[in-house]
XYZ file of C-alpha atoms in Angstrom:
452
model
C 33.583 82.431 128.214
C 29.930 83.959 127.636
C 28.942 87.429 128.631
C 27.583 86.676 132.438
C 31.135 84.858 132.449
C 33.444 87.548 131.030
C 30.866 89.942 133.686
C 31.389 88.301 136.408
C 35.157 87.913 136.589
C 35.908 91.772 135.619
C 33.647 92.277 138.490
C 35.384 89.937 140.702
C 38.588 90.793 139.998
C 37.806 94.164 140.775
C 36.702 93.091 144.211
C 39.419 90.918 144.084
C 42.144 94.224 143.343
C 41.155 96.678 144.940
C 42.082 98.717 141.777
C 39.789 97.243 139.479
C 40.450 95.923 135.768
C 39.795 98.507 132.903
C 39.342 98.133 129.209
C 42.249 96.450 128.046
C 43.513 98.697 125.483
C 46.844 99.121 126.245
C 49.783 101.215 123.827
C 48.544 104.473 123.928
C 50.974 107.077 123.275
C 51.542 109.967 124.743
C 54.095 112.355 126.587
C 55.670 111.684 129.969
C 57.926 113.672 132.181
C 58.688 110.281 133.545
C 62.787 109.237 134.059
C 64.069 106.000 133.528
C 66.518 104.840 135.883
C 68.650 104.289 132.765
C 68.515 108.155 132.980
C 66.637 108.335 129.337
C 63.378 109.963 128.784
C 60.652 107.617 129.250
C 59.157 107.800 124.896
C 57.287 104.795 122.706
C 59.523 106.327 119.333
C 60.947 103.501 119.096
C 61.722 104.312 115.476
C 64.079 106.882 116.416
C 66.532 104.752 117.907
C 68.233 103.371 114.741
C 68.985 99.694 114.530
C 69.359 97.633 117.546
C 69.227 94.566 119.432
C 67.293 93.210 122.308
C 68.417 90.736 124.281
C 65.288 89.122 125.805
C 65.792 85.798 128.766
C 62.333 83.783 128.907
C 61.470 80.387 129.681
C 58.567 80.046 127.694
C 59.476 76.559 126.527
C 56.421 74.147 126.909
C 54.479 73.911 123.564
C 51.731 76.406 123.983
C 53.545 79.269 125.314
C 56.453 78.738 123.070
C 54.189 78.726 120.037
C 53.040 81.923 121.304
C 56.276 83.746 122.170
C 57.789 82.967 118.767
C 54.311 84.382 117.067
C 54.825 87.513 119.444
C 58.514 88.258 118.554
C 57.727 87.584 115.114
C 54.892 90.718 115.293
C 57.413 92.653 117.735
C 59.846 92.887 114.760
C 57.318 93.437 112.529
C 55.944 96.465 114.091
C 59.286 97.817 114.568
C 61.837 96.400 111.948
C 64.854 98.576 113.389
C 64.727 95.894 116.403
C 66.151 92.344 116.203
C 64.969 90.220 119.153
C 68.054 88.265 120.541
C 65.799 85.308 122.265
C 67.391 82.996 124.797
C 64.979 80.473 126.221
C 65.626 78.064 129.234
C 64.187 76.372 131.079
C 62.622 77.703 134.759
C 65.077 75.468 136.624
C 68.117 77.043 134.493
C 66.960 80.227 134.679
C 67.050 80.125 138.300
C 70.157 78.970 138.541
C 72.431 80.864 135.839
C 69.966 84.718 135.613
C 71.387 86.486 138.433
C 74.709 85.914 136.953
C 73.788 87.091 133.638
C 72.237 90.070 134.860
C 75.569 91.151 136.836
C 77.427 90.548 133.740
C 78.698 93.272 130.968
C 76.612 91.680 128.347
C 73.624 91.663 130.582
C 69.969 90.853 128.732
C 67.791 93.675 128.195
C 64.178 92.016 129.208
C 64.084 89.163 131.437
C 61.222 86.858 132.863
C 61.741 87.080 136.676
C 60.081 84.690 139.410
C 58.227 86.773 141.661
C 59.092 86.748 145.779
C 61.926 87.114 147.769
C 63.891 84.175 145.896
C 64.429 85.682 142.663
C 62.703 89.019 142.251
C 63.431 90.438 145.590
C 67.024 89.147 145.052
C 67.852 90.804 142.044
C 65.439 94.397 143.192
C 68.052 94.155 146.365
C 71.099 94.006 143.814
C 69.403 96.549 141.787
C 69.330 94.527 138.794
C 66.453 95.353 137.858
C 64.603 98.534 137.404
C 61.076 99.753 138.164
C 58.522 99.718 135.285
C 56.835 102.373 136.609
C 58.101 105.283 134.483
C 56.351 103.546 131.382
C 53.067 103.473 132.962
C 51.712 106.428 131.861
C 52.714 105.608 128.330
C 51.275 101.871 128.435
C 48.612 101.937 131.043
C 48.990 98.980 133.082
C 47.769 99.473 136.324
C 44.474 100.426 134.719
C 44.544 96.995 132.541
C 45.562 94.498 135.533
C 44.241 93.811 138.631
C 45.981 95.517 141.439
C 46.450 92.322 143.421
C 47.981 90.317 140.682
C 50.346 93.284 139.884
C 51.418 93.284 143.683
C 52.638 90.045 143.193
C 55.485 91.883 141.073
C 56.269 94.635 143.374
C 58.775 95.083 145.436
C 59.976 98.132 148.019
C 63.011 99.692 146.314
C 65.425 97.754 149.179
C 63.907 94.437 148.067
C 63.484 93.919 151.560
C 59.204 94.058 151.603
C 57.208 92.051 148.677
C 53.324 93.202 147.379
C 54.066 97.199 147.825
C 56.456 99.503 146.741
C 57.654 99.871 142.862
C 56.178 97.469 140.047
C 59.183 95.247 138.473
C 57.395 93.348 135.623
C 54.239 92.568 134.057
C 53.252 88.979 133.407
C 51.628 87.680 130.728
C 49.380 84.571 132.045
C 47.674 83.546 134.530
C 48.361 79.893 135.792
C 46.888 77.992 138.622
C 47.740 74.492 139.832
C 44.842 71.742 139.579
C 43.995 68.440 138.862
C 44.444 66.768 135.590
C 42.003 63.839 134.668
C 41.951 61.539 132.574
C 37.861 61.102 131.788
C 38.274 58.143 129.916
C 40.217 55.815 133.113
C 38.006 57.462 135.061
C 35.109 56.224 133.131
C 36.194 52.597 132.860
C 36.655 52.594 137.078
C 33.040 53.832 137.315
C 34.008 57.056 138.732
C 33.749 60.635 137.980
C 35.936 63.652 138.143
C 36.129 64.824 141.763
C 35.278 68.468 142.513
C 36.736 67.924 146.000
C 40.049 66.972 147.777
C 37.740 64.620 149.768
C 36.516 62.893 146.834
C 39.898 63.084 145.679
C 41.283 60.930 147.971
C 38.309 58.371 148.464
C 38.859 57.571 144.433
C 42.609 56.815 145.345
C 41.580 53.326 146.817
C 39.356 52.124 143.995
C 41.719 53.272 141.033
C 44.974 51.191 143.150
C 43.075 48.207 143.536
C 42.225 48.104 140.411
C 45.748 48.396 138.713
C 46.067 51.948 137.636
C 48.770 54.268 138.735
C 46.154 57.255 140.942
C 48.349 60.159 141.138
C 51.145 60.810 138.014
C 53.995 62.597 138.829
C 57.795 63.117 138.927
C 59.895 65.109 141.156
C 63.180 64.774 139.848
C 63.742 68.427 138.248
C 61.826 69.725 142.054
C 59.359 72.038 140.673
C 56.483 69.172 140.231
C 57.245 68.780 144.233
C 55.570 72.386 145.495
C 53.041 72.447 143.127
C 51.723 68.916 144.927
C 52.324 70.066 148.137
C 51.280 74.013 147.791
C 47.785 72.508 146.221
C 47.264 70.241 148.888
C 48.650 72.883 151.746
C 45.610 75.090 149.877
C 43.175 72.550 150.387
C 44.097 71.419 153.951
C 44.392 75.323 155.701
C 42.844 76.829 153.635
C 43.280 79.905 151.253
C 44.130 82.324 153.829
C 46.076 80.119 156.097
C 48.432 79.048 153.413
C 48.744 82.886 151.846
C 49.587 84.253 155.462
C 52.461 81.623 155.765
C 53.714 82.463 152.229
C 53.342 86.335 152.970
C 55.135 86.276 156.992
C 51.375 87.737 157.834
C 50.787 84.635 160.114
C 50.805 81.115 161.571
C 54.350 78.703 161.412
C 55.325 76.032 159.244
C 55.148 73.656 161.929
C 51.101 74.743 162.690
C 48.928 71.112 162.223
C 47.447 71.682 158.749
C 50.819 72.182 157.630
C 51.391 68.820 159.212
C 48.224 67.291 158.104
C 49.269 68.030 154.882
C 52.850 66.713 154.973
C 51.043 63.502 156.306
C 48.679 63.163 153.165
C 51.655 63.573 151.049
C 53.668 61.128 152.808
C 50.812 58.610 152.572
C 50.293 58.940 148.750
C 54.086 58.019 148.728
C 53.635 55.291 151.170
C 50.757 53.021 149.345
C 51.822 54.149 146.243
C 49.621 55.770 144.834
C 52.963 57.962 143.453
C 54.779 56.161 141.025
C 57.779 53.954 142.004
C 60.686 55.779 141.389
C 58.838 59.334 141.386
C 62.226 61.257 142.868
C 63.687 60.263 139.297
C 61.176 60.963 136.938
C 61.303 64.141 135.615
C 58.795 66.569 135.589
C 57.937 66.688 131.196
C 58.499 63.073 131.654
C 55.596 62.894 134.135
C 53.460 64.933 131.776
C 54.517 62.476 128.675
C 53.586 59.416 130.611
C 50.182 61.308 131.534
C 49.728 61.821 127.959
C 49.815 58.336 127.299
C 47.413 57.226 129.269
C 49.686 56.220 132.502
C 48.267 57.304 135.483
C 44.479 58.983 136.646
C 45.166 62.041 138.378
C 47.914 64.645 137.995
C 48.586 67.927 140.120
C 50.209 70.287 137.576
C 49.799 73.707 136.542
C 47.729 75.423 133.128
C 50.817 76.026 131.103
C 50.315 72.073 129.867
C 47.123 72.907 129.009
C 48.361 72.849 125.222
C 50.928 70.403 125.752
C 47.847 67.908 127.218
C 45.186 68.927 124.743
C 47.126 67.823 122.462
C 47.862 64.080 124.037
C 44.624 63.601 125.486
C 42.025 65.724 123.477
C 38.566 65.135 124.894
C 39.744 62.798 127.303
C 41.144 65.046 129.640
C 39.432 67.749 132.423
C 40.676 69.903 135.065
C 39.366 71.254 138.207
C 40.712 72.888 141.171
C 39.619 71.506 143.872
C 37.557 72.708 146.767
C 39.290 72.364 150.278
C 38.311 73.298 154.031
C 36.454 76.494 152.994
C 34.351 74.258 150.306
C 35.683 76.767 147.523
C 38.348 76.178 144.971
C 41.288 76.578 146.765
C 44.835 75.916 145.350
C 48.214 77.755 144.326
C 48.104 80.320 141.418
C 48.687 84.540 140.548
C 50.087 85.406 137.183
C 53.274 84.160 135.066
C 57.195 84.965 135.378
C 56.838 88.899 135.207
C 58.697 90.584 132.260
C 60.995 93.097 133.662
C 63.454 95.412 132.420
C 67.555 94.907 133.290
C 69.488 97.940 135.049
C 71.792 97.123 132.550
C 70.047 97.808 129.424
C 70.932 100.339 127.183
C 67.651 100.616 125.529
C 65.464 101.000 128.432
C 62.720 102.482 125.740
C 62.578 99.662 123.544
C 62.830 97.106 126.401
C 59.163 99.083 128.130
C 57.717 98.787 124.349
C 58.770 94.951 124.245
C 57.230 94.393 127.723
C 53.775 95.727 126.717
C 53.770 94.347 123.204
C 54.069 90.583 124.888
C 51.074 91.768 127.537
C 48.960 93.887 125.559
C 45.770 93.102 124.331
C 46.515 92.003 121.270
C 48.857 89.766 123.252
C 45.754 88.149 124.968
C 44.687 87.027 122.158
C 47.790 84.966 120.588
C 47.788 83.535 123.908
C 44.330 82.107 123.917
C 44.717 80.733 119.777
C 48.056 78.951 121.425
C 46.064 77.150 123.924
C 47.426 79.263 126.895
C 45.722 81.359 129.817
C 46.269 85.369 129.369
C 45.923 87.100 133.259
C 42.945 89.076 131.024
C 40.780 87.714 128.530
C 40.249 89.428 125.086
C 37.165 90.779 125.331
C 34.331 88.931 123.573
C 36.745 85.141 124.781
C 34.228 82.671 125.074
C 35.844 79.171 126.541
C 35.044 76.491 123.982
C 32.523 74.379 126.818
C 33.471 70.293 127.603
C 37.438 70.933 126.453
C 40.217 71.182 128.434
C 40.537 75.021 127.621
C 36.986 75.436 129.002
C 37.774 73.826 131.859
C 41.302 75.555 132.775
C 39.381 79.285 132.197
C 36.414 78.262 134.336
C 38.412 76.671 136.786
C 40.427 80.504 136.904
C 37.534 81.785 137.023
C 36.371 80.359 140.093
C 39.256 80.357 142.083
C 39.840 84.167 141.203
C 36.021 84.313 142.582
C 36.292 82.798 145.540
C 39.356 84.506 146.810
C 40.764 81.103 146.628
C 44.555 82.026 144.980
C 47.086 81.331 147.092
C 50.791 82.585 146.291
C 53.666 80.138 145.519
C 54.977 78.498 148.736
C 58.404 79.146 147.102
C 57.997 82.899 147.350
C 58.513 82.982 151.562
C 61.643 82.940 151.916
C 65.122 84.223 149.658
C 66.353 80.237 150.381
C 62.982 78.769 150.388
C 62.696 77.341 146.792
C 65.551 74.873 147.540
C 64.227 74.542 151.419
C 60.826 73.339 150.488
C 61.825 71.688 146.725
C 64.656 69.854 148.867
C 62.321 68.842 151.759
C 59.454 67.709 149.379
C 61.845 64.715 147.849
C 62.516 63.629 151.380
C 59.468 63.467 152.865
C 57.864 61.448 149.711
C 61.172 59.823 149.752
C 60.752 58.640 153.520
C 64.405 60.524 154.462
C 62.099 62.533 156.578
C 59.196 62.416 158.474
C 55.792 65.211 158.441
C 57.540 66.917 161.945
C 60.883 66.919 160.624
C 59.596 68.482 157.324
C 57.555 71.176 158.885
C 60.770 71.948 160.748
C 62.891 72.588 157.979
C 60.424 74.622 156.834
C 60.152 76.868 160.081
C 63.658 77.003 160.514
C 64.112 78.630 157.048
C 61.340 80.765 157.664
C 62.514 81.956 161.179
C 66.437 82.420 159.532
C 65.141 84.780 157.239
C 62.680 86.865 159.604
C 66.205 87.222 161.821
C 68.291 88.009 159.141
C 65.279 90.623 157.317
């Protein structure tokens, strides 16, 4: 990232949250009246509290990121050799499934990485499982080191009942969008070039079947892969705001007809195979391995492969998010899995120390030498130009620009994560048609505005 670069995005992001993005120099210490809900002072001595054990959930698995969290703990401990990190790592789908129960139990974690919306976050801010991270900002700073939108994305009211306002529940790490892999090489031998559009997108689909090549990699089997697919080409199809207002309840239905024109395109991919046989049994990291071996053109995924692909592909592989009905770079994104603190914990102080130690500045930094994509840059980043790294921070870049992020699908709706994950391996599956799809949506959606 050069100077006009690193320029532009602090000044878009400012435009972009309304609160602006500050010098990120996070950690420094001072004195707060502040309470914890843990009912300790809020303090950053964390010397003072003898020896002691976190307990920290994440599910910072894939290569990059996991390179990077075990560098970070590694620095945690040494700054503060009175604390032994307890690390349990899983993977997103079993942390969905087994955190909630963790958190209720007697030995519950004392850090966690929650999934933001109404699913997971709001679910466990209702259950008051987690606690605000609020008290700690005076000590740590960070709503004057992140954008205001991006933390709103981990923010809840204290019922859990209303997402984006309220009290902050986590900080995340990264910043991730979902795009289009490409493998330059294929792409090369076909006589085509990387598509900056999902128009050109799909007119390359013909030319790469017919001439033998799998189009579009990808395997739906674990159900993440599934939403990413659809939520990029939703972005595309409607539109940035479109798909946000669906996402936030500020508009529109799931049965509207660019929700249906999209459930169409999808269906079609499935239909002349331009999906891989099989693709409701191939798991997602088995997707990304047969990507990485030069099986397939295209592949919708998100940035956290970006080390995982560098490393297959090298020079041979680009990514772009593409530019949809507002001809901008449209497509699914915000920050990471925020790191929040348990209602549980008995170390409340050391948990808030943790939290910013793994977001910090200095943070930033590990992240980038691990091949991953920090929310904030350090300052003086520039994105190595023609790699996959360059392409994955300009491609942030311009999304972040263009007001072109659009929230998770997943996040609508407490039940909407298996709704939309369920309905996604239908309709590609041909159990279900584009009107019966949208309609499974809707009907979630409208269950949950009765119920709200």
């Amino acid at each position: 990232m050069n100077a006009r670069f690193r320029t532009a995005r602090r000044t878009v992001l400012a435009g972009f949250a309304a609160g602006g993005l500050a010098a990120c120099t996070p950690g420094s210490s001072g004195s707060s009246s502040s309470q914890s809900t843990s009912s300790q002072p809020v303090s950053t001595d964390i010397a003072s509290l003898g020896d002691i054990t976190l307990t920290v959930w994440d599910q910072n698995l894939d290569e990059g990121i996991d390179a990077a969290q075990k560098k970070l703990n590694d620095q945690f401990t040494a700054k503060y050799p009175n604390v032994k990190v307890n690390r349990v790592a899983r993977s997103f789908a079993d942390l969905k499934t087994t955190l909630k129960l963790a958190l209720s139990g007697d030995d519950a974690p004392d850090v966690v990485q929650a999934n933001q919306g109404y699913p997971d976050m709001g679910a466990f801010v209702q259950a008051k499982l987690l606690q605000p991270v609020d008290p700690w900002d005076d000590l740590y700073g960070w709503t004057k080191n992140f954008p205001t939108d991006l933390l709103s994305l981990n923010s809840f009211s204290p019922d859990g009942k209303t997402w984006r306002t309220g009290n902050l529940y986590g900080i995340s790490a990264t910043g991730e969008i979902v795009g289009l892999f490409y493998n330059k090489k294929l792409l090369a031998q076909l006589g085509l070039t990387a598509p900056t559009t999902m128009e050109e997108f799909e007119a390359s689909l013909p030319t790469i079947a017919a001439a033998g090549q799998l189009p579009i990699q990808y395997g739906d089997a674990d159900k993440s892969a599934g939403i990413h697919v659809f939520g990029a080409l939703l972005s595309a199809v409607a539109g940035e705001k479109a798909a946000s207002d669906l996402v936030s309840s500020a508009g529109g239905k799931w049965t509207d007809p660019d929700v249906v024109s999209a459930a169409t395109t999808l269906r079609e991919w499935a239909t002349k195979e331009y999906l891989p046989d099989g693709h409701n049994g191939i798991g997602k990291d088995e997707a990304v391995a047969r990507f990485g071996q030069g099986q397939g053109v295209y592949m919708f995924n998100g940035t956290w492969y970006l080390a995982t692909l560098q490393e297959a592909l090298g020079t041979d592989v680009g990514f772009a998010a593409l530019a949809g009905v507002d001809r901008k770079p449209e497509t699914l994104g915000g920050v990471g899995l925020a790191w929040a603190l348990t209602s549980r914990t008995a170390n409340a102080n050391a948990a808030a120390a943790y939290v910013d130690f793994v977001t910090n500045a200095a943070a930033s930094q590990v992240l980038v030498d691990t091949g991953n994509l920090p929310v904030v840059f350090p300052d003086g980043y520039q994105a190595p130009t023609g790699t996959l790294a360059g392409d994955v921070a300009t491609s942030w870049d311009g999304v972040s620009q263009n007001g072109g992020l659009v929230p998770y699908l997943d996040y609508a709706t407490p039940t909407f994560y298996d709704t939309l994950s369920g309905a996604v391996q239908q309709l590609t599956g041909g159990q279900a048609d584009p009107q019966q799809f949208t309609q499974t949506l809707q009907s979630d959606y409208e269950s949950f505005q009765k119920d709200r």
